[in-house]
Amino acid sequence: MPTAFSDRLNPILVKEVRAALRGRVFRILFPLVAVVAVFVAMINLMDLNPARDANVGRDFLEPIYVMLCIALLGIVPLTAFFSMGSEWEENTFDLLSISDLRPRHIVFGKLLSAGIEATLYFSAFVPLLVMAFLLRGIDIGALSFCLLFTYLASFAASALALALSSLSRIRIVRVLLLCMVAAGGIGLVAAAYEITQSLVMRGASSVSSRAWDQAIITFGFMAAALFLGTTVACERLSHPEENHSTGPRVLVTTIYASLLGFCTYMWFSLGGTARNIVEPLIMVLFIASLAHVFFVTEREDMTHRVRRSVPANRFLAILATPFLPGGGRALLLFGLHVLMASAVLTVGLVRARTRSSGDLPDVVLFELLTAFAAYLFIYLGVVSWVARKYSARTGARWIARVAIPVTFVLGILLPAFFSFVVGGRPDFDHALNPFVMFYNWSKAAGGAGDKVIVAAILVGLLNLPRVVSGVLEVLRASAENRTRSKATE
Amino acid sequence: MTGALEVRGVTKRYGKLKAVDNVSFTVEPGQIVGFIGPNGAGKTTTMRICATLVYPDTGDVLVRGKSVLDDPREVRKMLGFMPDSYGTYSNTTIWEYLDFFARAYGLRGDARARRVGEVMEFTSLAPLQEKEIASLSKGMKQRLCLAKTLLHDPPVMILDEPAAGLDPRARVELRELVHALAGMKKSILLSSHILTELTEMCDSVLVIESGELKASGALADLKRKLRPTALVFVRTLQGVEATERALLELPGVERVRAEGEGVMFEHQGGPEGLAATLAALIRVGLAPIEFTPQELDLEEVFLSLTQGKLQ
Ligand SMILES: Nc1ncnc2c1ncn2[C@@H]1O[C@H](COP(=O)(O)OP(=O)(O)OP(=O)(O)O)[C@@H](O)[C@H]1O
Ligand SMILES: [Mg+2]
């Protein structure tokens, strides 16, 4: 290997490949998989009857493909899982953290080694795959597509396995995580088999454009899994006192803004009633609130490292406040997101002056959006307010994170259950269920939103001290950093 | 100019427990400082704070003027840390292990090959470079870890219990390596349970207990502080009783007591006083065959400084 090239390789990749070549897994498992594949292929070949079946290649391909899937979607992610785990078990992770390597180097190194492993398995199967093609009955386009799909899925699955492996160092939890990786692997093999069945086995002629659409969506999901897996793993590998929140907050805000933009664009291009814009906006806000569940339950105070990263400029510090870690500051970010949605709604309504007769008045549309946001705010605000004192503890944070959706679901189910048992409708009439309210409103053209909004204002007041101290903490840190930068000058 | 390693009022809490409590000290270039304390005293925590693996609640650590809180990446470049539970990879040879960490520290091309060669030479691992790490003895692994720590040529080194579990021979070799490093003007902070080791290896010691620094300074100073009086054992041809009687007459002599075939006494007068005492004994007609000031060993220093409180 020329030195200049070898120098540029990821150190983790070099190390893992060297160790793999020496290791038991590779020396035994790889030949074993290859031998079994050839053996199965031989048996299968003896069974085939070209005279009876014109599509011999498909019958031949089936078991081979399943085995390839098991290797790529089962063995490779599992190896990635163990490879990450070995860094904790062998106490080498500290040594890596004090080197020049950053978490992303470690994660990408491990991901690339998984890719190399997948490539090796792949190349072992290539002769058999070529043979399947030569036996006829297989559409080369569909087959290549499926293989590409499987190969990429292997990356995505490895990224998720790395992320899961980085979640915990507690043995019992790791066993559970391992089961998740294994179960996910089995699911993926089944899914890959299904997709191949519909694409390759039925022949290209019967492949509808709908199947291709689905395939493209599947690619989208894989890209998302790859992205999510590497992001989570990188986050988990960086020091617990570093800033883990600003990145995700900016990312979520960006995705949120693009979704809002996308909704408006679709609405403009497709046309439709004014109501048609509110519904997607509410949906997007709901999706964003899933991320807020994590943000509002973060520990309230900033760690030392985060304090030092606050902009020294007072104005910039205030602008950055919703994006800095801490539950109180996350409520500001939620407010910002609601404002963004309202702004989009305003623009939409101003642009769309032509109205159909059955449309709701502007005020009601705003009321719908505000009331829905108020619902979300109440659930986020109350639970995280109760948990705020304990938010420095990891366990408490996770309990709060689970508690928010649970109270949300209970708020919807309990009154319904109550009315079912007692018989007759309870007075508050699904007051805790935003969807029922939403439905009633759009029918009755408004009203009744006041109660929720008043409740949300009360929750806001409850949280006010927390938010204010969150802002003051940022200002203090900013002032600290100003004096420090003056001192070093 | 500040010291190579400067710990300033560092405190670290784990829940209610103060693992490190307002600890401050400085290590100068070329100095070897020993860190002693009973189990759970906070040695490892302090060292991990210096190595940027743990951030302090309050206080700061400066490595050549760079703060672990402000520039942890800069600090890592100047610092070699050898943890107490060092990790080694399976299915990896000595050379591969060192080559990997050299890459991880950003060494490229010839520079990397040269540096890996140098550290293997320094730690006498060169003949074993093709051996797998799993097959190495504890002493060899310890050396490998030291070699790894030296790869990026850090001016400040922090070694957590480097001598733990080594046989006497390996300990002597380790001591020689540490002295060689100090000769290269590296600042070294090392912790140990083997107290006699520290006596031979360190210029000064830090005694820590329950997270608090109890004492610090050169060993001789610590001893003097602990026992201002000299303890002397004397044996004469005339026997115990005659010696005791004579000693009791002399100025500055205290706490005379028989011990075996001789007499033990304490004296406050320093070296001159001791010389005068010996001369006086001869003058009164005694024939001393032994006159030995007792060394206070580090074990005693340690025990008298710490109360043996376990956390
Ligand atoms: N991650 C942690 N979480 C909770 N407590 C900790 C943690 N690390 C250390 N401690 C506690 O802090 C105290 C100091 O531990 P430390 O490891 O620094 O002691 P030490 O002097 O190195 O002891 P030893 O001689 O046994 O190595 C101990 O009581 C320990 O239980
Ligand atoms: Mg220790």
PDB file of C-alpha atoms and ligand atoms in Angstrom, chain B residues 14 17 19 37-46 84 160-161 193 311, ligand 1:
ATOM      1  CA  TYR B  14     -20.290  12.447  42.632  1.00  0.00           C
ATOM      2  CA  LEU B  17     -19.520  12.484  47.775  1.00  0.00           C
ATOM      3  CA  ALA B  19     -14.274  12.735  45.277  1.00  0.00           C
ATOM      4  CA  GLY B  37      -3.449   8.098  49.192  1.00  0.00           C
ATOM      5  CA  PRO B  38      -5.543   5.222  50.422  1.00  0.00           C
ATOM      6  CA  ASN B  39      -8.123   3.533  48.188  1.00  0.00           C
ATOM      7  CA  GLY B  40     -10.867   5.909  47.113  1.00  0.00           C
ATOM      8  CA  ALA B  41      -8.848   8.990  48.055  1.00  0.00           C
ATOM      9  CA  GLY B  42      -9.460  10.633  44.702  1.00  0.00           C
ATOM     10  CA  LYS B  43      -6.162  10.024  42.920  1.00  0.00           C
ATOM     11  CA  THR B  44      -7.662   8.528  39.805  1.00  0.00           C
ATOM     12  CA  THR B  45     -10.368  11.183  39.667  1.00  0.00           C
ATOM     13  CA  THR B  46      -7.797  13.986  39.923  1.00  0.00           C
ATOM     14  CA  ASP B  84      -4.954   2.299  35.670  1.00  0.00           C
ATOM     15  CA  ASP B 160      -2.050   6.045  37.176  1.00  0.00           C
ATOM     16  CA  GLU B 161      -0.545   3.251  39.268  1.00  0.00           C
ATOM     17  CA  HIS B 193       0.307   2.117  46.310  1.00  0.00           C
ATOM     18  CA  GLN B 311     -14.519   6.261  51.386  1.00  0.00           C
TER      19      GLN B 311
HETATM   20  N1  LIG C   1     -17.762   7.705  38.091  1.00  0.00           N
HETATM   21  C1  LIG C   1     -17.936   7.723  39.413  1.00  0.00           C
HETATM   22  N2  LIG C   1     -19.165   7.762  39.943  1.00  0.00           N
HETATM   23  C2  LIG C   1     -19.357   7.797  41.268  1.00  0.00           C
HETATM   24  N3  LIG C   1     -18.368   7.797  42.178  1.00  0.00           N
HETATM   25  C3  LIG C   1     -17.107   7.756  41.728  1.00  0.00           C
HETATM   26  C4  LIG C   1     -16.823   7.720  40.322  1.00  0.00           C
HETATM   27  N4  LIG C   1     -15.476   7.692  40.165  1.00  0.00           N
HETATM   28  C5  LIG C   1     -14.959   7.701  41.401  1.00  0.00           C
HETATM   29  N5  LIG C   1     -15.922   7.744  42.347  1.00  0.00           N
HETATM   30  C6  LIG C   1     -15.728   7.792  43.801  1.00  0.00           C
HETATM   31  O1  LIG C   1     -14.827   8.824  44.064  1.00  0.00           O
HETATM   32  C7  LIG C   1     -13.914   8.445  45.087  1.00  0.00           C
HETATM   33  C8  LIG C   1     -12.509   8.622  44.606  1.00  0.00           C
HETATM   34  O2  LIG C   1     -12.236   7.614  43.649  1.00  0.00           O
HETATM   35  P1  LIG C   1     -10.829   7.473  42.936  1.00  0.00           P
HETATM   36  O3  LIG C   1     -10.958   6.380  41.931  1.00  0.00           O
HETATM   37  O4  LIG C   1     -10.399   8.794  42.434  1.00  0.00           O
HETATM   38  O5  LIG C   1      -9.877   7.017  44.105  1.00  0.00           O
HETATM   39  P2  LIG C   1      -8.378   6.477  44.030  1.00  0.00           P
HETATM   40  O6  LIG C   1      -7.608   7.321  44.939  1.00  0.00           O
HETATM   41  O7  LIG C   1      -7.906   6.393  42.640  1.00  0.00           O
HETATM   42  O8  LIG C   1      -8.556   5.032  44.640  1.00  0.00           O
HETATM   43  P3  LIG C   1      -7.733   3.695  44.294  1.00  0.00           P
HETATM   44  O9  LIG C   1      -6.506   3.762  45.090  1.00  0.00           O
HETATM   45  O10 LIG C   1      -8.654   2.619  44.777  1.00  0.00           O
HETATM   46  O11 LIG C   1      -7.506   3.650  42.838  1.00  0.00           O
HETATM   47  C9  LIG C   1     -14.258   7.023  45.450  1.00  0.00           C
HETATM   48  O12 LIG C   1     -15.014   7.044  46.634  1.00  0.00           O
HETATM   49  C10 LIG C   1     -15.088   6.522  44.302  1.00  0.00           C
HETATM   50  O13 LIG C   1     -16.058   5.621  44.764  1.00  0.00           O
END
